Amino acid sequence: MSNTAFSYQDLLQIVDLIKTSTQFNEFHLKVGDIELDIRRGEPAARPAPAVAAPDATAPTPATPVAVSPPAAIAEPHRSVPLAYPAGSVLVKSPMVGSFYRAPEPGAHPFVEVGARVTAQSIVGIVEVMKLMNSIPAGQAGVVTHLLVEDGEPVQYGQVLVVIEAENA
Amino acid sequence: MSNTAFSYQDLLQIVDLIKTSTQFNEFHLKVGDIELDIRRGEPAARPAPAVAAPDATAPTPATPVAVSPPAAIAEPHRSVPLAYPAGSVLVKSPMVGSFYRAPEPGAHPFVEVGARVTAQSIVGIVEVMKLMNSIPAGQAGVVTHLLVEDGEPVQYGQVLVVIEAENA
Amino acid sequence: MSLAAHPVTGTGRLRRVLVANRGEIALRVLRACRELDLETVIVHSEADADSLPVRLADRAVCIGPARSNQSYLNAEFIVSAAQIHHADAIHPGYGFLSENADFARLCEMEKIVFVGPRADVISQMGDKVRARQLAAEAGVPTTPGSDGKLRDAAEAAQLAAKIGYPVLLKAAAGGGGRGMRVVREAGELACQFADAAREAKAAFGDDAIYVEKFLSNIRHIEIQVLSDGATVLHLGERDCSIQRRNQKLLEETPSPVLDAAVRARMCDAAVKLCRHVGYTSAGTIEFILDPARGEFYFMEMNTRIQVEHPVTEMVSGIDLVKAQLEIAGGKPLAIAQDDIRFDGHAIECRINAEDSARGFAPCPGEISHYHAPGGPGIRVDSHMFSGYRIPPYYDSLLAKVVAWGRDRGEAIARMHRALNEMEIRGVTTTIPFHLDLLRHEAFLAGEVHTRFVEEQLLGATA
Amino acid sequence: MSLAAHPVTGTGRLRRVLVANRGEIALRVLRACRELDLETVIVHSEADADSLPVRLADRAVCIGPARSNQSYLNAEFIVSAAQIHHADAIHPGYGFLSENADFARLCEMEKIVFVGPRADVISQMGDKVRARQLAAEAGVPTTPGSDGKLRDAAEAAQLAAKIGYPVLLKAAAGGGGRGMRVVREAGELACQFADAAREAKAAFGDDAIYVEKFLSNIRHIEIQVLSDGATVLHLGERDCSIQRRNQKLLEETPSPVLDAAVRARMCDAAVKLCRHVGYTSAGTIEFILDPARGEFYFMEMNTRIQVEHPVTEMVSGIDLVKAQLEIAGGKPLAIAQDDIRFDGHAIECRINAEDSARGFAPCPGEISHYHAPGGPGIRVDSHMFSGYRIPPYYDSLLAKVVAWGRDRGEAIARMHRALNEMEIRGVTTTIPFHLDLLRHEAFLAGEVHTRFVEEQLLGATA
């Protein structure tokens, strides 16, 4: 009833608009029953719905937490919001799996913090069901953060590596 | 936890403060988790909690609805907000019962709209368990509204008569 | 008031019921009325104008300001509201006027059906000495002790020797532990008697003392009864031993310690007492159980619905509040004792707006967010909603969470799961207390007594 | 993965379960795991990151974007998540991969317990022709008709004469009503056969036709089974005749029309079929019941937990999801058929985010306010909360409200009462539809069939 005038697609478009703009720091939109609040810099945590269980909400050691940088407002994970400098590019895992920093056990890691990479440089491997998926940097620049330890589980969309883009 | 600094008594005091003032039309207060919004003229309906049943919320014919004039913001009844001119005095029922406009069946009513009353004038009777309780006007002035029909049930705090005060 | 024009419903001559209570029990009664297709009128104080029961009732009438003695305790206003709004019956819930014989009598005089026993029965059972007498007449065991005050220490010693040590000396005029002495052996008695009498005199202006068998490690077990005046049924027991300062916190059925023989004797005693006094409606006989000896003693009778009635409903499938309304409407009980089967185990946790970390201090305030638990075996009775402001004038009960399981273990696991899911934001509640309790070894083993919470769970700080 | 270091729990060798589903059934499985003290891992799509199951699970792993085929339907990602997070078992819920034999086989190969039957059983029962064959082998009645396609109208006429008119001609290759003809008497057959074959050819490129007994005014009755491989139990029936376009809307047990003899035969048939195929876990045998003749026919078997399983839980007291987990953990069933008692009546209403006034159009959006019903006899299974945004990618089921009563009348009255209390603001739901249905004379009389909703309740507009 209430939201015939406002679709998920509209929302995506608006988020895209804000993402590509540098002019807005806060955005408030109300259409009928729908309220949209977008804020740059510190993504507000969604109102947590309904969990009183301390053991259910406390992060468990092996649970990966995705980092939501300012440029990725719509990141839908349980977020520990981290801010990266402007010009940072986030290399995310394209699938759930185990992350490896080196081509094989004992070998040198693909990259370290400070390493200069091209868009084609491999920054790690995500293994799913014994299938090894090489992860390219996708952007030339310098590695500023390595966020996942060797052998750790990663989830879809999780940020693996942060790169300070060249010419950014 | 959250509201140790702000009690129900504080709330009452603030409501009284606003009631006795003619200077403010809106008042917004936020203390910790508590948000208080007071607006003159059109008291906002409390967020209705949890009733989908149309037959439960629809006013039933015999249910009295209390009128909430601007001067009585905190009126806790299911309200049909009505505004009276400044200087209006509300005569409310001091108890639940049946309201009578005349001293006995067939007799002339105590007052009619337009009648001039003194503070001691009787404006009606509320009967509770065969006990007749005379309701004095409490204020000299002119009767502007008679809100309850003869013999109708009234609840505690319900407005019976509105008087335009003299020298107000 | 003539009912000739009204059609007769499944509840006999009832058509419209006035609910003279607030909070979760008002909601409970409204639900029963809805299910029986009875119209509802609720009376309320100004402080409860925005409450869920007021919103759910067909009609709501404000009868006074927040203070109970000007609203929920004012019999005339309530009866008047019933008359004005043509209610045929008044359901009093628990607390407030529910065990007030004068109120029941006023209803009787005004030809309004009081949903409960007759006024004279309420009156008799409300007098503790008279109730004890009636229990004894009915052959129901009462705590061994003096029937009235004692002349002197010598008479006390004589009686103590008869009932066996330890005994309890109590101020006849008093309460709250003043003038109370536990005497463990005969040699101590004279000295303790003098001390107790002195303390009683100082506290109550009356040095009269009586003696009673002292029982420790006791459990509080109560039997639910249901009677239409002709048929008297029992619906098994509830174990209410988890208490703090005589306030029940958790109740369960069946009791983890009651064996079949003792249970049968207790239920039989409860039914006998009801028959003896001509009891009608739902009622509860409270007993002290000495589990070590398998003996039980009559404590008192509650002539109303209890807070903890849902555990009985969960294992018996019988809706006690609907049964009360049907009996009040003149409908005879359709079930016999043999029709009642008890299935599984049920536990109720009372969720109060209290801070168990600070001596269970009440925490009124606004419920900014409420999310009820759900899923299999979980029942929630609560008048809460997101945005509800708890008035500071009344009791702190926010919700009753009831868990059913095929056995006690399943019920406990479900309760634990449900309380972990439940969310009440804005005020502090007793959920953390219950989560601790449900994991406590003594509770899991069923080895608790009425002072367990204060002495063991909360320790010295209680 | 070695489990040697892990203590053995009540569920045998299981310690950590991965939930490969979303919405209310994910929550249902999480609750069962909690009650069994099993750790939980949930996999979810990006669209469900803020869902209640994700928040309640011990661990949550995002496995892909909103689209199901890249998340909930991706077997490799799910098995991988189970391995990485050391889950011993995967519960597939219903829908998605729950009846996917390849997925079950992948789990078997990777030594992860699939909570359900063996892959080969899923495979057999998933093939409609093979399942019908197996049913016939087990002596379970199947709809009379041709076992395969017919050569011509003459062969059809021969068979129709044998099974009796009316008969249904169906396109062997088709579905959805294309190429389907009801033939009421022998004289019509040749002409209708030609029409059906022509339509089938046009629609599916194949003019093969087969014939089946045409049944009208039928009911959909299903039998719940539970098997550990050695013991096969039935848990009675569910009547799911209230449907719209083959989507169930309301389910109840017991069926208002099934007599004891037919019920016994149906339950017996279901158990026999399970034994015949070596079924394990919970499963459901769906039958068509022709109430006029008291005859029933095997339709299909669902080799998973059903949406409507709670009604069976309410009357039997058996937790089906916990039973699935225990069986998966290698624990033999602790109950025998004679231990199972059925008490009272239970009804489930599916509350969907759909507008029944506009052809049940889905209504995704944000639930601005949610208040669950409560009180006696009411169970709610829902993943909703105030502020929940319903993703537009998945099904529209928001909540299952289940009402229990001592009899059907009490259950209906409770359901009506509960749906009146329930509040879902922000989106349109099917609550108004259910309130209408619950007051409809035919429903109250139990006189409905599988086309009742479309033909009578919704009328010509459906």
PDB file of N, CA, C and O in Angstrom, chain C residues 406, chain D residues 316 318 334-342:
ATOM      1  N   ARG C 406       7.749 -31.881  26.842  1.00  0.00           N
ATOM      2  CA  ARG C 406       7.294 -33.233  27.158  1.00  0.00           C
ATOM      3  C   ARG C 406       7.786 -33.652  28.525  1.00  0.00           C
ATOM      4  O   ARG C 406       7.158 -34.448  29.213  1.00  0.00           O
TER       5      ARG C 406
ATOM      6  N   SER D 316       0.352 -33.279  19.135  1.00  0.00           N
ATOM      7  CA  SER D 316       1.086 -34.482  19.553  1.00  0.00           C
ATOM      8  C   SER D 316       2.117 -34.187  20.637  1.00  0.00           C
ATOM      9  O   SER D 316       2.566 -35.099  21.333  1.00  0.00           O
ATOM     10  N   ILE D 318       5.053 -33.479  20.082  1.00  0.00           N
ATOM     11  CA  ILE D 318       6.369 -33.903  19.584  1.00  0.00           C
ATOM     12  C   ILE D 318       6.991 -32.791  18.750  1.00  0.00           C
ATOM     13  O   ILE D 318       6.349 -32.244  17.855  1.00  0.00           O
ATOM     14  N   ALA D 334      12.920 -42.484  20.613  1.00  0.00           N
ATOM     15  CA  ALA D 334      12.669 -42.987  21.965  1.00  0.00           C
ATOM     16  C   ALA D 334      11.198 -43.321  22.179  1.00  0.00           C
ATOM     17  O   ALA D 334      10.827 -43.827  23.230  1.00  0.00           O
ATOM     18  N   ILE D 335      10.363 -43.037  21.183  1.00  0.00           N
ATOM     19  CA  ILE D 335       8.935 -43.284  21.352  1.00  0.00           C
ATOM     20  C   ILE D 335       8.435 -44.325  20.362  1.00  0.00           C
ATOM     21  O   ILE D 335       8.987 -44.507  19.283  1.00  0.00           O
ATOM     22  N   ALA D 336       7.390 -45.010  20.771  1.00  0.00           N
ATOM     23  CA  ALA D 336       6.731 -45.981  19.901  1.00  0.00           C
ATOM     24  C   ALA D 336       5.380 -45.392  19.485  1.00  0.00           C
ATOM     25  O   ALA D 336       4.924 -44.397  20.054  1.00  0.00           O
ATOM     26  N   GLN D 337       4.754 -46.007  18.486  1.00  0.00           N
ATOM     27  CA  GLN D 337       3.482 -45.480  17.991  1.00  0.00           C
ATOM     28  C   GLN D 337       2.457 -45.343  19.117  1.00  0.00           C
ATOM     29  O   GLN D 337       1.710 -44.360  19.166  1.00  0.00           O
ATOM     30  N   ASP D 338       2.450 -46.307  20.021  1.00  0.00           N
ATOM     31  CA  ASP D 338       1.449 -46.280  21.093  1.00  0.00           C
ATOM     32  C   ASP D 338       1.678 -45.154  22.100  1.00  0.00           C
ATOM     33  O   ASP D 338       0.780 -44.829  22.882  1.00  0.00           O
ATOM     34  N   ASP D 339       2.900 -44.588  22.114  1.00  0.00           N
ATOM     35  CA  ASP D 339       3.171 -43.481  23.033  1.00  0.00           C
ATOM     36  C   ASP D 339       2.591 -42.162  22.531  1.00  0.00           C
ATOM     37  O   ASP D 339       2.499 -41.195  23.283  1.00  0.00           O
ATOM     38  N   ILE D 340       2.255 -42.132  21.254  1.00  0.00           N
ATOM     39  CA  ILE D 340       1.816 -40.866  20.666  1.00  0.00           C
ATOM     40  C   ILE D 340       0.328 -40.690  20.883  1.00  0.00           C
ATOM     41  O   ILE D 340      -0.476 -41.527  20.484  1.00  0.00           O
ATOM     42  N   ARG D 341      -0.013 -39.585  21.559  1.00  0.00           N
ATOM     43  CA  ARG D 341      -1.413 -39.266  21.783  1.00  0.00           C
ATOM     44  C   ARG D 341      -1.720 -37.950  21.101  1.00  0.00           C
ATOM     45  O   ARG D 341      -0.890 -37.046  21.077  1.00  0.00           O
ATOM     46  N   PHE D 342      -2.890 -37.846  20.559  1.00  0.00           N
ATOM     47  CA  PHE D 342      -3.293 -36.610  19.907  1.00  0.00           C
ATOM     48  C   PHE D 342      -4.336 -35.926  20.762  1.00  0.00           C
ATOM     49  O   PHE D 342      -5.370 -36.503  21.074  1.00  0.00           O
TER      50      PHE D 342
END
